[in-house]
mmCIF file of C-alpha atoms (C1' of nucleotides) in Angstrom:
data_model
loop_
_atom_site.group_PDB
_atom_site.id
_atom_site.type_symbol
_atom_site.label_atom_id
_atom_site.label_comp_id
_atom_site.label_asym_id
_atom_site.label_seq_id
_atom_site.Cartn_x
_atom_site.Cartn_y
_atom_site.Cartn_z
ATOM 1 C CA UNK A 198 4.292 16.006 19.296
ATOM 2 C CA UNK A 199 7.378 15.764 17.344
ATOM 3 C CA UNK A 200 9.384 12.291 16.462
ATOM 4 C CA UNK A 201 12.286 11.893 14.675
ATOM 5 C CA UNK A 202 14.540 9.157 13.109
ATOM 6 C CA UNK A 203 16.769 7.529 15.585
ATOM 7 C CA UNK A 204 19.299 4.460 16.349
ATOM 8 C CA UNK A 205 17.276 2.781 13.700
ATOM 9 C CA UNK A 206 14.047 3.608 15.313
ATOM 10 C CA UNK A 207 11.952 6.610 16.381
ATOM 11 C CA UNK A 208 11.908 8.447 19.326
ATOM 12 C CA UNK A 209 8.860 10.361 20.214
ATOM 13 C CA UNK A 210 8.663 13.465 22.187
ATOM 14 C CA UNK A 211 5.641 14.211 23.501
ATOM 15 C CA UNK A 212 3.695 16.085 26.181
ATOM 16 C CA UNK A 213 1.437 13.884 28.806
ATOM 17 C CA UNK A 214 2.800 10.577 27.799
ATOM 18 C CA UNK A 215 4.207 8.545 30.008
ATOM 19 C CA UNK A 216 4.564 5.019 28.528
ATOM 20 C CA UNK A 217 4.331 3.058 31.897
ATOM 21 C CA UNK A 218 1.069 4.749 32.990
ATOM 22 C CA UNK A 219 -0.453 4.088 29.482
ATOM 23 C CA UNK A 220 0.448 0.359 29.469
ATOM 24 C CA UNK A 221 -0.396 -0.790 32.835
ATOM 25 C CA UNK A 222 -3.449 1.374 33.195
ATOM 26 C CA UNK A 223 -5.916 -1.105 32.619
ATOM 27 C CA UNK A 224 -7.293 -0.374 28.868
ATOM 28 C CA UNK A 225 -4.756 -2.936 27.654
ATOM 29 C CA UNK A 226 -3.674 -6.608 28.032
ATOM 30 C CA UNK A 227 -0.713 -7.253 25.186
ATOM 31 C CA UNK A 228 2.295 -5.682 26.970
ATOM 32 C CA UNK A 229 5.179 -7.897 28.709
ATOM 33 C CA UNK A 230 7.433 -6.017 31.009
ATOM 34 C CA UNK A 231 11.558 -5.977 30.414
ATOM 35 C CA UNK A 232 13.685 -4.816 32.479
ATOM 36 C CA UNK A 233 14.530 -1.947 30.017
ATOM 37 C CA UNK A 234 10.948 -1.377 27.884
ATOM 38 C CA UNK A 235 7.992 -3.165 26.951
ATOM 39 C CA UNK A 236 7.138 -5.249 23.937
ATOM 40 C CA UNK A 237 3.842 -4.348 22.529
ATOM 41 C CA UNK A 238 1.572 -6.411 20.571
ATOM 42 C CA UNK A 239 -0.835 -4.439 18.221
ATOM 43 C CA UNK A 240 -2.729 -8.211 15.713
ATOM 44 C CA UNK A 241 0.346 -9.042 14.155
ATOM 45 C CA UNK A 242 2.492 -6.100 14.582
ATOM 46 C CA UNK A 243 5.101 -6.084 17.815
ATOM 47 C CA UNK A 244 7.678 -3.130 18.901
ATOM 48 C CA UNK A 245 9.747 -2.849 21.574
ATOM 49 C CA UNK A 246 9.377 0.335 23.678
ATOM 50 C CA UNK A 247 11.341 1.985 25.958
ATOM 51 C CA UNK A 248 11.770 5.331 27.578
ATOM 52 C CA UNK A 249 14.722 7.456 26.641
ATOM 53 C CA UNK A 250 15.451 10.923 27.690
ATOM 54 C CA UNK A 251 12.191 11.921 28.564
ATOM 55 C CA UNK A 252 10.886 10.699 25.514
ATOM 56 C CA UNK A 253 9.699 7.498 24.123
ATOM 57 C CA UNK A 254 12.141 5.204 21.703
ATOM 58 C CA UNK A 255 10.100 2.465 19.770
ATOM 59 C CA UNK A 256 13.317 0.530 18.645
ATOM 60 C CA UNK A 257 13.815 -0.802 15.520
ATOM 61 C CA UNK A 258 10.877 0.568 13.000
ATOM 62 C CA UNK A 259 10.811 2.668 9.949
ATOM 63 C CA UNK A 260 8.838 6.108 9.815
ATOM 64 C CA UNK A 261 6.584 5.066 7.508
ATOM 65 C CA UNK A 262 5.787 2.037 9.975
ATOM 66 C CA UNK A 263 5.081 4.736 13.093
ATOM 67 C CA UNK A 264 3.272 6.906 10.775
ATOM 68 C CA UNK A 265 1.150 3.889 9.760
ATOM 69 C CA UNK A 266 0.277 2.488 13.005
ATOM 70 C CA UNK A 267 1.885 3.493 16.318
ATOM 71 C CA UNK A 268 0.916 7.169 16.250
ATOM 72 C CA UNK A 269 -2.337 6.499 15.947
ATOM 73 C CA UNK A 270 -1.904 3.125 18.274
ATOM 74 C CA UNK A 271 -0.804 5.343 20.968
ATOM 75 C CA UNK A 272 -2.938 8.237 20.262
ATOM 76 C CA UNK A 273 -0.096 10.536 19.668
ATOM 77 C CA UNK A 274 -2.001 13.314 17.258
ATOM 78 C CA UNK A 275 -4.620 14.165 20.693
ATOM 79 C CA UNK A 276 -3.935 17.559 23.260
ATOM 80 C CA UNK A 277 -3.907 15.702 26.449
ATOM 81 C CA UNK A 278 -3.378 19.466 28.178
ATOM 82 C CA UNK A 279 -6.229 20.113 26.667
ATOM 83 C CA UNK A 280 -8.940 17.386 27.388
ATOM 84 C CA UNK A 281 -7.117 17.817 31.019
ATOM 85 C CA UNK A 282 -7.588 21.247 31.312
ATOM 86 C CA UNK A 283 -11.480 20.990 30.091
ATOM 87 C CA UNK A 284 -12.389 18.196 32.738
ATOM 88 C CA UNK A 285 -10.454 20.030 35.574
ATOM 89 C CA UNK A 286 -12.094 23.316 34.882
ATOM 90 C CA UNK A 287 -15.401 21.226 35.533
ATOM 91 C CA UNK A 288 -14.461 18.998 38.342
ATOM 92 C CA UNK A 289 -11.894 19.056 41.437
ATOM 93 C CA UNK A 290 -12.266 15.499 41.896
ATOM 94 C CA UNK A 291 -11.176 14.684 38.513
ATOM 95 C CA UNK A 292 -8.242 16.996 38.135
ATOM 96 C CA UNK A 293 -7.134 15.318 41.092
ATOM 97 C CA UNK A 294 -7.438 11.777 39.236
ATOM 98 C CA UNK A 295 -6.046 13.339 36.317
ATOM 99 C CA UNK A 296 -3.106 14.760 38.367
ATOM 100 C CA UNK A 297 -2.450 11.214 39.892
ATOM 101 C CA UNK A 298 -1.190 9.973 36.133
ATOM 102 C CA UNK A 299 -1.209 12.422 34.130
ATOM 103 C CA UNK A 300 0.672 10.574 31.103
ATOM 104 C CA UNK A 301 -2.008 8.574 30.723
ATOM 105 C CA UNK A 302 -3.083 8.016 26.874
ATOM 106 C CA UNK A 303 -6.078 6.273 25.773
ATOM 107 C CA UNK A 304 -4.530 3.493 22.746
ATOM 108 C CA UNK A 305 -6.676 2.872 19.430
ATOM 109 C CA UNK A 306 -6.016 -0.967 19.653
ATOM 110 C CA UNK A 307 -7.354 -3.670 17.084
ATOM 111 C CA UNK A 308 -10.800 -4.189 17.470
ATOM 112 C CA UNK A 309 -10.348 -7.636 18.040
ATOM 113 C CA UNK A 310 -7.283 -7.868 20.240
ATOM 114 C CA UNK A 311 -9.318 -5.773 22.325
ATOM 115 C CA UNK A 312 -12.708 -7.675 22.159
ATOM 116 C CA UNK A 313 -11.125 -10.805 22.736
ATOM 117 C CA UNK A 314 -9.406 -9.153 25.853
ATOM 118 C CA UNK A 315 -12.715 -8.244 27.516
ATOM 119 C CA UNK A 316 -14.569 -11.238 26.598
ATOM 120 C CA UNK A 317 -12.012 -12.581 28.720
ATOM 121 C CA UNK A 318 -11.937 -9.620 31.671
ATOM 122 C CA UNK A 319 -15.358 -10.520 32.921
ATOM 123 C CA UNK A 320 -15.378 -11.990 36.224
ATOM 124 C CA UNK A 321 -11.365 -11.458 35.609
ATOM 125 C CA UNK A 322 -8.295 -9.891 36.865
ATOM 126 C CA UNK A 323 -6.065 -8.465 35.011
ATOM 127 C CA UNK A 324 -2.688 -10.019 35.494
ATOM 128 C CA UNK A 325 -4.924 -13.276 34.540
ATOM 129 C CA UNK A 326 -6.461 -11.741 31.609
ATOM 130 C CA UNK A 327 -2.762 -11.631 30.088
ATOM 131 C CA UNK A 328 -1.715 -14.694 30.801
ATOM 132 C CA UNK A 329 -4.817 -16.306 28.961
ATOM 133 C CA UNK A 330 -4.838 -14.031 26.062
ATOM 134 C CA UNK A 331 -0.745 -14.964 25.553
ATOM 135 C CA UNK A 332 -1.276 -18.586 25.952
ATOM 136 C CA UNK A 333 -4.007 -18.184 23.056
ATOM 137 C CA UNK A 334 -1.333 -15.939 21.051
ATOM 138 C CA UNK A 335 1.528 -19.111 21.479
ATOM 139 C CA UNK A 336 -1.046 -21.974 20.584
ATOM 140 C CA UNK A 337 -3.135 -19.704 18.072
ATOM 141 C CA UNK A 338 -1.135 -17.532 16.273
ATOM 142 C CA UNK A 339 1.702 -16.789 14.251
ATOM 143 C CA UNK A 340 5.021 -16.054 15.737
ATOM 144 C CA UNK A 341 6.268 -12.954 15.660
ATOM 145 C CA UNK A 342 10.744 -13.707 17.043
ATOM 146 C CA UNK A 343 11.802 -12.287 20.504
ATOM 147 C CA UNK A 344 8.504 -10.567 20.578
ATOM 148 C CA UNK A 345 6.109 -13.359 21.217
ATOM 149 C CA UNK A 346 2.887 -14.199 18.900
ATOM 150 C CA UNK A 347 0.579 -12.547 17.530
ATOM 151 C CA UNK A 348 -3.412 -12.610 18.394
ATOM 152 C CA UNK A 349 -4.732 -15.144 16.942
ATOM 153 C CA UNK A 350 -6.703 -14.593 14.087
ATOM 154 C CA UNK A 351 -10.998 -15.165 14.124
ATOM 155 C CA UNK A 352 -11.129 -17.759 11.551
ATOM 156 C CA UNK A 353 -8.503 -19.622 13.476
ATOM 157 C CA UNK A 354 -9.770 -19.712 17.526
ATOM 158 C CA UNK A 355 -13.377 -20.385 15.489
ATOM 159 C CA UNK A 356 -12.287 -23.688 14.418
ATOM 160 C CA UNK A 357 -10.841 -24.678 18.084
ATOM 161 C CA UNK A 358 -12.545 -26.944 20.009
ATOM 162 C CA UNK A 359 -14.902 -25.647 23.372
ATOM 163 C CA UNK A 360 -12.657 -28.504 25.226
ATOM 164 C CA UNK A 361 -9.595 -27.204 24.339
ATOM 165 C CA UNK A 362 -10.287 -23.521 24.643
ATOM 166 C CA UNK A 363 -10.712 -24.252 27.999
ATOM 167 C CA UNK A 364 -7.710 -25.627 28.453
ATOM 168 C CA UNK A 365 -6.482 -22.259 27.986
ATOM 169 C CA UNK A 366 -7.786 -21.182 31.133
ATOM 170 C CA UNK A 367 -10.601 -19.295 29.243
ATOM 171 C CA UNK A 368 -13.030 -20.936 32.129
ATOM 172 C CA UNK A 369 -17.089 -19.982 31.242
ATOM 173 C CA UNK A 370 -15.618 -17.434 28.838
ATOM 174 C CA UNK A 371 -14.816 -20.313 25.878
ATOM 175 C CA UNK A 372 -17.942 -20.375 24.344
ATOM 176 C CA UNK A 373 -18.304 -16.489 24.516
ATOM 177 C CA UNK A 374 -15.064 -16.413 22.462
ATOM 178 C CA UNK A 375 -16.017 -19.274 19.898
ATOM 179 C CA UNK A 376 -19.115 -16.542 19.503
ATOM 180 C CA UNK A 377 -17.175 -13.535 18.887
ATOM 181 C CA UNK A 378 -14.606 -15.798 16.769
ATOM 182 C CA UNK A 379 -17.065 -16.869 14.199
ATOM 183 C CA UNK A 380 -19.130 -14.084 13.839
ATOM 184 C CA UNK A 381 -15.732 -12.213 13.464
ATOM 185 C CA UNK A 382 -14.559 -14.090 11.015
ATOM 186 C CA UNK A 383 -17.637 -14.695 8.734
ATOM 187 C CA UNK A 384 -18.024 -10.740 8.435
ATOM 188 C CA UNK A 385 -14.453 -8.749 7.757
ATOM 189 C CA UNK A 386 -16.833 -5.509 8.046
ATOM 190 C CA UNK A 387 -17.833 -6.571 11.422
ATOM 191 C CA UNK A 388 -15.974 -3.499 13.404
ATOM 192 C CA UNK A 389 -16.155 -1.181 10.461
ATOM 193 C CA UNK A 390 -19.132 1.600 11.822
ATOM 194 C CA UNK A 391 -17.008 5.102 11.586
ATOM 195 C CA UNK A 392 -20.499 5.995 10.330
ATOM 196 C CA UNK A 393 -22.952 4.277 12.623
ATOM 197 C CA UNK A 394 -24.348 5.395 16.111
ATOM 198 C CA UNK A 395 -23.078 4.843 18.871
ATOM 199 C CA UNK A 396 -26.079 3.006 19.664
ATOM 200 C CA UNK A 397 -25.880 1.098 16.873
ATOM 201 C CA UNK A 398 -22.544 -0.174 17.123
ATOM 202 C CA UNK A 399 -23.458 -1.345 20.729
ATOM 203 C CA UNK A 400 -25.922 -3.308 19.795
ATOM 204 C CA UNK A 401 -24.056 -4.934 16.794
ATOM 205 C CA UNK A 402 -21.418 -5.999 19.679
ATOM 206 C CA UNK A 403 -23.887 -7.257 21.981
ATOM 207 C CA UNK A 404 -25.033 -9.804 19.448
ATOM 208 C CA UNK A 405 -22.278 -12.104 21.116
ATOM 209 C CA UNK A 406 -22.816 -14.251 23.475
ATOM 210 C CA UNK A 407 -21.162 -12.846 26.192
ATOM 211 C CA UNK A 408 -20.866 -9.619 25.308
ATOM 212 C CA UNK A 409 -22.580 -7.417 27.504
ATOM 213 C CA UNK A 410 -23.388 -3.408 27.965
ATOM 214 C CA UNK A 411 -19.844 -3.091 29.883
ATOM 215 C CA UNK A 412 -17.767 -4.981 27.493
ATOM 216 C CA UNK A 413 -19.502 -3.470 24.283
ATOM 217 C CA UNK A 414 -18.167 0.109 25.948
ATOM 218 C CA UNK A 415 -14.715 -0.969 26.101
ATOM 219 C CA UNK A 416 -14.161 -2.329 22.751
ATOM 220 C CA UNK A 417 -15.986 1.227 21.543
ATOM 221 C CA UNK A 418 -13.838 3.371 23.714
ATOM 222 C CA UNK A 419 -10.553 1.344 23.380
ATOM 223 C CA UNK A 420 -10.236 0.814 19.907
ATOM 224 C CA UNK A 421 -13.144 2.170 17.756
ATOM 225 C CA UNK A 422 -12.362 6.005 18.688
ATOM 226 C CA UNK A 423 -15.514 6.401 20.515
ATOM 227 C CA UNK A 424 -14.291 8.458 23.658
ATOM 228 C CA UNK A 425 -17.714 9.759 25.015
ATOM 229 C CA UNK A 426 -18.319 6.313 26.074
ATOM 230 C CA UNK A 427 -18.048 5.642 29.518
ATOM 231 C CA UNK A 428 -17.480 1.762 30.661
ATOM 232 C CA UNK A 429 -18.923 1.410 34.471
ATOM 233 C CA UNK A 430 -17.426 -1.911 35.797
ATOM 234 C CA UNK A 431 -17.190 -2.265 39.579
ATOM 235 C CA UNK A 432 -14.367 -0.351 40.668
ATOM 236 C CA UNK A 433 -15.981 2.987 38.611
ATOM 237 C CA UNK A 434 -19.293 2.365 40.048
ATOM 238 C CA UNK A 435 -17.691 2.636 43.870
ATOM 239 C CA UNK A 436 -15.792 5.438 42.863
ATOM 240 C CA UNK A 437 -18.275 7.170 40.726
ATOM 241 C CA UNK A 438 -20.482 6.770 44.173
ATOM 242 C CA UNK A 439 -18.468 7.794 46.464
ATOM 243 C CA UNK A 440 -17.099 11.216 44.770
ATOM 244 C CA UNK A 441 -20.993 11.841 43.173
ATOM 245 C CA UNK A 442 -23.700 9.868 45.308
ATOM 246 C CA UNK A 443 -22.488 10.467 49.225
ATOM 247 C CA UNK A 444 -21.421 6.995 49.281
ATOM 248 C CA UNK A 445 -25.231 5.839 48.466
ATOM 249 C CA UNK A 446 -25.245 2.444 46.104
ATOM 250 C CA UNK A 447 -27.007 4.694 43.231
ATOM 251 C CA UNK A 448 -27.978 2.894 40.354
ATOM 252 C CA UNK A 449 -26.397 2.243 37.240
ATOM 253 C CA UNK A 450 -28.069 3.951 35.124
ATOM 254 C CA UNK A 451 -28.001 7.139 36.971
ATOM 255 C CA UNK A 452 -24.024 6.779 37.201
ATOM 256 C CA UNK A 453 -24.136 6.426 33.465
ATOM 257 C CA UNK A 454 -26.103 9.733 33.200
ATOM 258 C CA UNK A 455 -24.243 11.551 35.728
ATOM 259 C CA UNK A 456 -20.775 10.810 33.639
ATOM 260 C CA UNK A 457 -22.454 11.606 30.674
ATOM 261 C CA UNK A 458 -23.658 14.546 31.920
ATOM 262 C CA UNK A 459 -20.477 15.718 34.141
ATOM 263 C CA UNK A 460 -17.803 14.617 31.189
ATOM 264 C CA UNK A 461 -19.991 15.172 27.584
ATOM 265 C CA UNK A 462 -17.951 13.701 24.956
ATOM 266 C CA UNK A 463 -14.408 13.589 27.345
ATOM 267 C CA UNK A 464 -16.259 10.566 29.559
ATOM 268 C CA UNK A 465 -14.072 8.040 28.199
ATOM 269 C CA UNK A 466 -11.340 9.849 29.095
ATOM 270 C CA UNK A 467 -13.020 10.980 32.593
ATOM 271 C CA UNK A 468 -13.502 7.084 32.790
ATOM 272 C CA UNK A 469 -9.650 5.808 32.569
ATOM 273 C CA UNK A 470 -8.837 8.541 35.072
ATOM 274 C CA UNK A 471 -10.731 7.368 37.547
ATOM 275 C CA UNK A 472 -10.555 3.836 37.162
ATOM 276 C CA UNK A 473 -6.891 3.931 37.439
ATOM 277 C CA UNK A 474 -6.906 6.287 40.744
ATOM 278 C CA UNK A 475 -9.304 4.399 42.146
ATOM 279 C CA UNK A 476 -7.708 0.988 41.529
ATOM 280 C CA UNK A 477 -4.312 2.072 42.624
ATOM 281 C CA UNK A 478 -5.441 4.126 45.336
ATOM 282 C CA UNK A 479 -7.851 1.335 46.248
ATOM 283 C CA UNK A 480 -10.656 3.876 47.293
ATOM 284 C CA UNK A 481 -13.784 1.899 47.772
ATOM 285 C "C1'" DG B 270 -12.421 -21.531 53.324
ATOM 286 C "C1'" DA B 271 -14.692 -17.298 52.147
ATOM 287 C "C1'" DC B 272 -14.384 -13.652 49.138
ATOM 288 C "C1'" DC B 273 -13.236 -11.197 45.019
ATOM 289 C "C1'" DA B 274 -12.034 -10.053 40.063
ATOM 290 C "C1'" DG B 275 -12.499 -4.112 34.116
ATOM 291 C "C1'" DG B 276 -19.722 -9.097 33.709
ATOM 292 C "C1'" DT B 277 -23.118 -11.681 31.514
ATOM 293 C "C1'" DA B 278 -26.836 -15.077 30.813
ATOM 294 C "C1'" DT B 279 -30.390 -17.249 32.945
ATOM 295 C "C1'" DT B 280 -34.049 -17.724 36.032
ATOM 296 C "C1'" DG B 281 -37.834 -16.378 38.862
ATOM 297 C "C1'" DC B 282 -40.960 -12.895 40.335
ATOM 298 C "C1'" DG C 241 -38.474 -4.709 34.057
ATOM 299 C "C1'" DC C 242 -35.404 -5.967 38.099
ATOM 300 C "C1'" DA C 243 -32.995 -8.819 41.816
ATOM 301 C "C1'" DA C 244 -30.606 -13.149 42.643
ATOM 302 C "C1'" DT C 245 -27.462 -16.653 41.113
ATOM 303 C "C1'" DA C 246 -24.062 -19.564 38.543
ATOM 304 C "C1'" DC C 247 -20.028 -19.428 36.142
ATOM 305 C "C1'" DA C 248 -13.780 -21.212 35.949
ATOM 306 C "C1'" DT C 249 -9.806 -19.834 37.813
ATOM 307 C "C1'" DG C 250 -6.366 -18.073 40.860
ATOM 308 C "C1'" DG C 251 -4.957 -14.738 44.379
ATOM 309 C "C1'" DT C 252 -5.562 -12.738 49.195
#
DNA sequence: GACCAGGTATTGC
DNA sequence: GCAATACATGGT
């Protein structure tokens, strides 16, 4: 990966990253479409992003501000060949899923930009999940210009009333996010665990109400670095079944194993691959 | 209108 | 323990 100063931003060039893949694939819910780039919301922080020469231009940032936060936001110090490569060598089916968007990049959001998106995902769709978690951003938090808002911070959605939230379009999911709010906010160590078990960290998430197995997974894998995790919501379990269990409606747990198994500590990358062929391709 | 969506909590056995 | 069901909302 090499980036350099330019036109008062920095442009990135970089192998198996393809900016539109990354976005839309499904790990992440703060991107608005323009007809020339995408504005990206990491908490507070917004940059516009575009693609330029078959490389990537965030507009309008320092280096010290993409050496702070959007190389690591868009994961830009990891050998995509390489985890590729690994998970082909082991699986057709995969390299195939790979091959179908292969500029895929898992992000390292903010913990809890990305816990408040899949508190709101469950039972969700996606182009919904957006919506809601921007009309929280405009009521909730702080403005950030052409940009939008920025997610609103714990303290401040814990102090909103159930009534309201739901306003929002939040639906069952407003008292699951008055949860995560105030135990959020009481403990600023809440997401720190670069030392704790996977296990452990789980089960620290699944204290909220409303945070379950599935959505403890994706706030690991998404944005606490743990990438041997492997989320199974319903489009992995069909596909997981159809490529690895003839078709047959295996259980959950032995999906989990089998990715574990199959994809060691690359399942979270195994995972995004598939969910995003199988979504697009619709394979049921 | 029935059915579904990046699930989870609750209930009943 | 495990299967069935409700849950808000909007799109097909």
């Amino acid at each position: 990966m090499d980036y350099y100063r330019y036109r008062s931003g920095v442009l990135v060039k970089s192998q198996d990253f393809d900016l539109a893949e990354t976005l839309t694939c499904g790990q992440f819910f703060r991107y608005r479409s323009e007809p020339d780039g995408y504005w990206v919301i990491s908490g507070q922080n917004p940059v516009f992003v575009s693609e330029f020469k078959d490389a990537v231009l965030l507009h309008n940032i320092t280096l010290t501000e993409f050496e702070n936060r959007w190389r690591s936001f868009f994961d830009l110090d990891r050998d995509y060949g390489e985890i590729k490569d690994t998970l082909a060598q082991r699986d057709t089916a995969l390299a195939e899923a790979a091959r179908f968007a292969p500029g895929i990049r898992l992000l390292n959001q903010e913990p809890w930009d990305c816990l408040l998106g899949f508190i709101l995902s469950q039972n969700n769709r996606i182009p919904m999940i957006m919506k809601v978690m921007e009309t929280l951003a405009e009521r909730y938090g702080g403005a950030l210009g052409e940009a939008g808002y920025g997610t609103p911070e714990p303290y401040n959605l814990s102090v909103v009333d159930e009534t309201e939230l739901r306003s929002c379009k939040t639906g069952f999911r407003a008292p699951y996010i008055l949860d995560a709010a105030k135990k959020v906010a009481a403990d600023h160590t809440f997401f720190d665990g670069l030392d704790s078990a996977t296990k452990t960290l789980k089960l620290r998430l699944m204290e909220i109400n409303g945070v379950g197995p599935k959505i403890a997974d994706c706030v690991m894998l998404f944005s606490l670095g743990r990438r041997e995790v492997f989320p199974a919501d319903v489009w992995i379990v069909r596909i997981m079944r159809k490529l690895y269990f003839n078709g047959k409606d295996a259980p959950l747990a032995d999906i989990q194993a089998m990715a574990e198994e199959r994809f060691g500590d690359l399942a979270g990358y195994a995972q995004q691959y598939l969910y995003h062929y199988a979504r697009t391709q619709k394979i049921a």
